[in-house]
Amino acid sequence: MAAAHLLAASTSSSSTAAFRPPLRLRSPAHTPHLRLNRTGRRPFPVVRAAETDAKDAKPKAPEKAPAAGGSSFNQLLGIKGAKQETDIWKIRLQLTKPVTWPPLVWGVLCGAAASGNFHWTVEDVAKSIVCMIMSGPCLTGYTQTINDWYDRDIDAINEPYRPIPSGAISENEVITQIWVLLLAGLGLGALLDVWAGHDFPIVFYLAVGGSLLSYIYSAPPLKLKQNGWIGNFALGASYISLPWWAGQALFGTLTPDIVVLTTLYSIAGLGIAIVNDFKSIEGDRALGLQSLPVAFGMETAKWICVGAIDITQLSVAVPVLPEGPC
């Protein structure tokens, strides 16, 4: 449109016509204030379109915005597609990712069964339930919350609508939750040792070891997740070996051969952990984290994932196959 005006002016027959002064861009009368969100961090500055362009501009939905409305069920499980919630207790539950608890609960059951001393009595069932609560809601909840806390910059890229980067929960509330879940898990571990009559508090020390592993997995300076191989194996071990050891130690004796076998079996957990890395490629690459999908590309990482799971399963299944036909 500006070019058309200039062309019309140059072809005007009147030589005495006065030219209009050029338009000048005016700076805003005041600098917009940056407000702090609930986390105490300044949000990214918002660039606003000029008033002359506002009528023609069409708003675009953010590329990473959750589905309209979201799912309350997904929110409670702590998975993608979650409804944006304002209830602080639902947000707290979301941070613990309940969808990740079942493997730990199953591990406790496997360890209890492998001990050979579990019986379907009220006392044994009660012990196993307390051990499941320690492993699942408390210590896995602690692990997931502290991981989200140290991943808040990555989540601001990959999943900006998660509770921490979105400011739905404050920093103090997150830190309080981390400590409450940690202390609750350690307390239940100590209680189980007393209940089982252990001379050595093995369940408590397993809880301490798992909590430390969770911390160095997520937090600097070690931050094991920066290395795709070490980080994913540590994550797999914490989901497979540790709950098994806790269940077996609670009802029987944790022997070296069980420790070795379950540790090797945790290689399958490495493959499972890779699955979680595929959704975070953009943020991991931006912040220099060498997850396996970033280091090798999605295609190669896919086959590493499948191989780690299938080879481990076969290595366990083949030795127990009958030597001859049934």
Coordinates of C-alpha atoms in Angstrom, one line a residue:
M1 CA 0.0 0.0 0.0
A2 CA 2.9 2.4 0.8
A3 CA 4.3 1.8 -2.7
A4 CA 1.0 2.7 -4.3
H5 CA 0.9 6.0 -2.5
L6 CA 4.5 6.9 -3.6
L7 CA 3.6 6.0 -7.2
A8 CA 0.5 8.2 -7.1
A9 CA 2.5 11.1 -5.8
S10 CA 5.2 10.8 -8.4
T11 CA 2.7 10.9 -11.3
S12 CA 0.7 13.8 -9.9
S13 CA 0.3 16.6 -12.5
S14 CA 0.5 19.3 -9.8
S15 CA 4.2 20.3 -9.3
T16 CA 3.2 22.5 -6.4
A17 CA 1.5 19.7 -4.4
A18 CA 3.1 19.5 -1.0
F19 CA 4.5 16.2 0.1
R20 CA 3.2 14.8 3.4
P21 CA 6.0 14.2 5.9
P22 CA 7.0 10.6 6.3
L23 CA 5.4 8.5 9.0
R24 CA 7.5 8.2 12.1
L25 CA 7.5 5.2 14.5
R26 CA 6.9 6.2 18.0
S27 CA 8.4 4.4 20.9
P28 CA 5.9 3.3 23.6
A29 CA 5.2 5.8 26.2
H30 CA 6.4 3.5 28.9
T31 CA 8.3 0.2 29.2
P32 CA 6.0 -2.7 30.0
H33 CA 6.6 -4.3 33.3
L34 CA 7.8 -7.9 33.6
R35 CA 5.8 -9.7 36.2
L36 CA 7.1 -12.6 38.3
N37 CA 5.2 -15.8 38.2
R38 CA 4.6 -18.1 41.2
T39 CA 8.0 -19.7 40.7
G40 CA 9.8 -16.4 41.2
R41 CA 11.2 -16.5 37.7
R42 CA 10.6 -13.9 35.0
P43 CA 8.5 -15.2 32.1
F44 CA 9.7 -14.9 28.6
P45 CA 8.9 -11.3 27.3
V46 CA 5.7 -11.2 25.1
V47 CA 6.1 -9.5 21.8
R48 CA 2.8 -7.7 20.8
A49 CA 1.8 -6.8 17.3
A50 CA 1.4 -3.1 16.4
E51 CA -2.1 -1.8 16.6
T52 CA -2.1 -1.2 12.8
D53 CA -1.5 -5.0 12.2
A54 CA -3.8 -6.2 15.0
K55 CA -6.9 -6.3 12.9
D56 CA -5.3 -8.5 10.2
A57 CA -3.4 -10.8 12.5
K58 CA -4.9 -14.2 13.3
P59 CA -4.1 -15.8 16.6
K60 CA -2.3 -19.2 16.4
A61 CA -2.6 -21.9 19.1
P62 CA 0.8 -22.7 20.7
E63 CA 2.3 -25.8 19.1
K64 CA 2.8 -27.5 22.4
A65 CA -0.5 -26.6 24.0
P66 CA -2.4 -29.5 25.5
A67 CA -5.5 -30.8 23.9
A68 CA -8.5 -28.6 24.4
G69 CA -10.0 -29.3 27.8
G70 CA -7.5 -32.0 28.6
S71 CA -8.2 -35.2 30.5
S72 CA -8.7 -35.3 34.3
F73 CA -7.8 -39.0 34.2
N74 CA -4.4 -38.2 32.5
Q75 CA -3.9 -35.4 35.0
L76 CA -4.2 -37.8 37.9
L77 CA -1.8 -40.3 36.3
G78 CA 0.7 -37.6 35.4
I79 CA 0.8 -38.2 31.7
K80 CA 0.5 -36.1 28.6
G81 CA -2.9 -34.7 27.6
A82 CA -3.6 -33.7 31.2
K83 CA -6.2 -31.2 32.1
Q84 CA -4.8 -27.9 33.4
E85 CA -5.7 -28.1 37.1
T86 CA -5.7 -25.5 39.8
D87 CA -6.4 -27.8 42.8
I88 CA -3.0 -27.9 44.6
W89 CA -3.5 -31.5 45.8
K90 CA -4.3 -32.8 42.3
I91 CA -1.2 -31.0 41.0
R92 CA 0.9 -32.6 43.8
L93 CA -0.4 -36.0 42.8
Q94 CA 0.4 -35.2 39.1
L95 CA 4.0 -34.5 40.0
T96 CA 4.4 -38.0 41.5
K97 CA 3.3 -39.6 38.2
P98 CA 1.2 -42.5 39.6
V99 CA 1.4 -44.2 36.2
T100 CA 5.0 -45.1 37.1
W101 CA 4.2 -46.8 40.4
P102 CA 3.0 -50.3 39.2
P103 CA 6.4 -51.6 38.2
L104 CA 7.7 -50.9 41.7
V105 CA 4.7 -52.5 43.2
W106 CA 5.2 -55.6 41.0
G107 CA 8.9 -55.7 41.9
V108 CA 8.0 -55.9 45.6
L109 CA 5.6 -58.8 44.9
C110 CA 8.2 -60.6 42.9
G111 CA 10.8 -60.2 45.6
A112 CA 8.4 -61.4 48.3
A113 CA 7.4 -64.4 46.2
A114 CA 11.1 -65.2 45.5
S115 CA 11.9 -65.2 49.2
G116 CA 9.9 -68.4 49.7
N117 CA 8.7 -67.0 53.1
F118 CA 5.6 -65.0 52.1
H119 CA 2.3 -66.4 53.3
W120 CA -1.2 -65.1 52.7
T121 CA -1.6 -64.0 56.3
V122 CA -2.9 -60.6 57.4
E123 CA 0.5 -59.7 58.8
D124 CA 2.4 -60.6 55.6
V125 CA -0.1 -58.9 53.4
A126 CA 0.1 -55.8 55.6
K127 CA 3.9 -55.8 55.4
S128 CA 3.9 -56.1 51.6
I129 CA 1.4 -53.2 51.3
V130 CA 3.5 -50.9 53.4
C131 CA 6.6 -51.9 51.3
M132 CA 4.6 -51.1 48.2
I133 CA 3.7 -47.7 49.5
M134 CA 7.3 -47.0 50.4
S135 CA 8.5 -48.1 46.9
G136 CA 5.6 -46.6 44.9
P137 CA 3.9 -43.4 46.1
C138 CA 6.7 -42.3 48.5
L139 CA 10.1 -43.0 46.9
T140 CA 8.9 -43.2 43.3
G141 CA 6.9 -40.0 43.9
Y142 CA 10.0 -38.4 45.4
T143 CA 12.0 -39.5 42.3
Q144 CA 9.5 -38.1 39.8
T145 CA 9.1 -34.8 41.7
I146 CA 12.9 -34.2 42.1
N147 CA 13.4 -35.1 38.4
D148 CA 10.7 -32.6 37.3
W149 CA 12.3 -30.0 39.6
Y150 CA 15.8 -30.3 37.9
D151 CA 14.2 -30.7 34.5
R152 CA 12.2 -27.6 34.7
D153 CA 14.3 -25.8 32.0
I154 CA 14.0 -28.7 29.7
D155 CA 10.2 -29.0 30.3
A156 CA 9.9 -25.3 29.6
I157 CA 10.9 -26.3 26.0
N158 CA 9.3 -29.8 25.7
E159 CA 6.3 -29.5 27.9
P160 CA 5.8 -25.9 29.0
Y161 CA 2.3 -26.7 30.4
R162 CA 3.6 -29.1 33.1
P163 CA 3.0 -27.9 36.7
I164 CA 6.5 -26.5 37.5
P165 CA 7.4 -24.6 34.3
S166 CA 3.8 -23.2 34.0
G167 CA 3.9 -21.9 37.5
A168 CA 0.9 -23.9 38.7
I169 CA 2.9 -24.9 41.8
S170 CA 5.4 -22.7 43.6
E171 CA 9.1 -23.5 44.2
N172 CA 8.5 -23.8 48.0
E173 CA 5.6 -26.2 47.5
V174 CA 7.7 -28.4 45.2
I175 CA 10.7 -28.5 47.6
T176 CA 8.4 -29.3 50.5
Q177 CA 6.9 -32.2 48.6
I178 CA 10.3 -33.6 47.8
W179 CA 11.3 -33.6 51.5
V180 CA 8.0 -35.0 52.7
L181 CA 8.0 -37.9 50.3
L182 CA 11.7 -38.7 51.0
L183 CA 11.3 -38.7 54.7
A184 CA 8.1 -40.7 54.5
G185 CA 9.8 -43.4 52.4
L186 CA 12.8 -43.6 54.7
G187 CA 10.6 -43.7 57.7
L188 CA 8.6 -46.6 56.3
G189 CA 11.8 -48.5 55.4
A190 CA 13.0 -48.2 59.0
L191 CA 9.5 -49.3 60.3
L192 CA 9.6 -52.4 58.1
D193 CA 13.0 -53.4 59.5
V194 CA 11.7 -53.2 63.0
W195 CA 8.5 -55.0 62.0
A196 CA 10.5 -57.9 60.4
G197 CA 12.9 -58.1 63.3
H198 CA 16.0 -57.4 61.2
D199 CA 19.3 -57.1 63.1
F200 CA 20.6 -55.0 60.2
P201 CA 18.2 -52.4 58.8
I202 CA 18.6 -53.6 55.2
V203 CA 15.2 -52.2 53.9
F204 CA 16.1 -48.8 55.3
Y205 CA 19.5 -48.8 53.6
L206 CA 18.0 -49.9 50.3
A207 CA 15.6 -46.9 50.6
V208 CA 18.6 -44.6 51.3
G209 CA 20.5 -46.1 48.3
G210 CA 17.6 -45.7 46.0
S211 CA 17.0 -42.2 47.1
L212 CA 20.6 -41.3 46.6
L213 CA 20.5 -42.9 43.1
S214 CA 17.4 -40.8 42.3
Y215 CA 19.2 -37.6 43.4
I216 CA 22.4 -38.1 41.4
Y217 CA 20.3 -39.2 38.4
S218 CA 18.6 -35.8 38.2
A219 CA 20.8 -33.3 40.0
P220 CA 24.1 -31.7 39.1
P221 CA 27.0 -32.1 39.3
L222 CA 26.8 -35.8 38.5
K223 CA 23.3 -35.8 36.8
L224 CA 23.6 -39.3 35.4
K225 CA 20.8 -38.7 32.9
Q226 CA 23.3 -36.5 30.9
N227 CA 24.8 -39.8 29.7
G228 CA 22.3 -41.9 28.0
W229 CA 23.9 -45.3 28.8
I230 CA 24.6 -44.7 32.5
G231 CA 21.5 -42.7 33.2
N232 CA 19.1 -45.1 31.6
F233 CA 20.7 -48.2 33.3
A234 CA 20.5 -46.4 36.7
L235 CA 16.8 -45.7 36.0
G236 CA 16.2 -49.3 35.0
A237 CA 17.9 -50.6 38.1
S238 CA 15.9 -48.4 40.3
Y239 CA 12.6 -49.7 38.8
I240 CA 13.5 -53.4 38.6
S241 CA 16.2 -54.3 41.1
L242 CA 15.6 -52.1 44.1
P243 CA 11.9 -53.0 44.7
W244 CA 12.7 -56.7 44.2
W245 CA 15.5 -56.5 46.7
A246 CA 13.2 -54.8 49.2
G247 CA 10.5 -57.4 48.9
Q248 CA 12.9 -60.3 49.2
A249 CA 14.8 -58.8 52.1
L250 CA 11.6 -58.1 53.9
F251 CA 10.5 -61.7 54.0
G252 CA 13.8 -63.6 53.5
T253 CA 17.5 -63.2 52.7
L254 CA 18.9 -61.1 49.9
T255 CA 21.6 -63.3 48.5
P256 CA 24.5 -62.3 46.1
D257 CA 23.2 -64.4 43.2
I258 CA 19.8 -62.6 43.4
V259 CA 21.6 -59.2 43.4
V260 CA 23.6 -60.1 40.3
L261 CA 20.7 -61.6 38.4
T262 CA 18.3 -58.7 39.0
T263 CA 21.1 -56.2 38.2
L264 CA 21.7 -57.9 34.9
Y265 CA 17.9 -58.0 34.3
S266 CA 17.9 -54.2 34.7
I267 CA 19.4 -54.0 31.2
A268 CA 15.8 -54.4 30.1
G269 CA 15.0 -51.3 32.1
L270 CA 17.6 -49.4 30.0
G271 CA 15.4 -50.1 26.9
I272 CA 12.3 -49.0 28.7
A273 CA 13.9 -45.8 29.9
I274 CA 14.9 -44.9 26.3
V275 CA 11.2 -44.8 25.4
N276 CA 10.8 -41.8 27.8
D277 CA 13.7 -40.0 26.0
F278 CA 11.9 -39.8 22.7
K279 CA 9.5 -37.1 23.8
S280 CA 12.3 -34.9 25.2
I281 CA 14.7 -34.8 22.2
E282 CA 14.1 -31.1 21.5
G283 CA 14.9 -29.9 25.0
D284 CA 17.7 -32.5 25.6
R285 CA 19.5 -31.3 22.5
A286 CA 19.0 -27.6 23.4
L287 CA 20.5 -28.1 26.8
G288 CA 23.3 -30.5 25.8
L289 CA 22.0 -33.7 27.4
Q290 CA 23.3 -36.7 25.5
S291 CA 20.3 -39.0 25.7
L292 CA 20.5 -41.9 23.3
P293 CA 18.0 -40.5 20.8
V294 CA 20.1 -37.3 20.7
A295 CA 23.4 -39.1 20.5
F296 CA 22.4 -41.7 17.9
G297 CA 19.3 -40.4 16.3
M298 CA 15.8 -41.7 16.6
E299 CA 16.2 -44.6 14.2
T300 CA 19.3 -46.1 15.9
A301 CA 17.9 -45.4 19.4
K302 CA 14.7 -47.3 18.5
W303 CA 16.7 -50.4 17.8
I304 CA 18.8 -50.0 20.9
C305 CA 15.6 -49.8 22.9
V306 CA 14.1 -53.0 21.3
G307 CA 17.4 -54.9 21.5
A308 CA 17.9 -54.1 25.2
I309 CA 14.5 -55.3 26.1
D310 CA 14.3 -58.4 23.9
I311 CA 17.8 -59.7 24.4
T312 CA 17.5 -59.4 28.2
Q313 CA 14.2 -61.3 28.1
L314 CA 15.6 -64.0 25.9
S315 CA 18.7 -64.4 28.1
V316 CA 16.5 -65.0 31.1
A317 CA 14.0 -67.3 29.2
V318 CA 16.5 -69.6 27.4
P319 CA 18.2 -71.1 30.4
V320 CA 14.9 -72.2 31.9
L321 CA 13.6 -73.8 28.7
P322 CA 13.2 -77.6 29.0
E323 CA 16.1 -79.5 27.5
G324 CA 13.8 -81.8 25.6
P325 CA 10.1 -82.0 24.5
C326 CA 7.5 -81.9 27.2

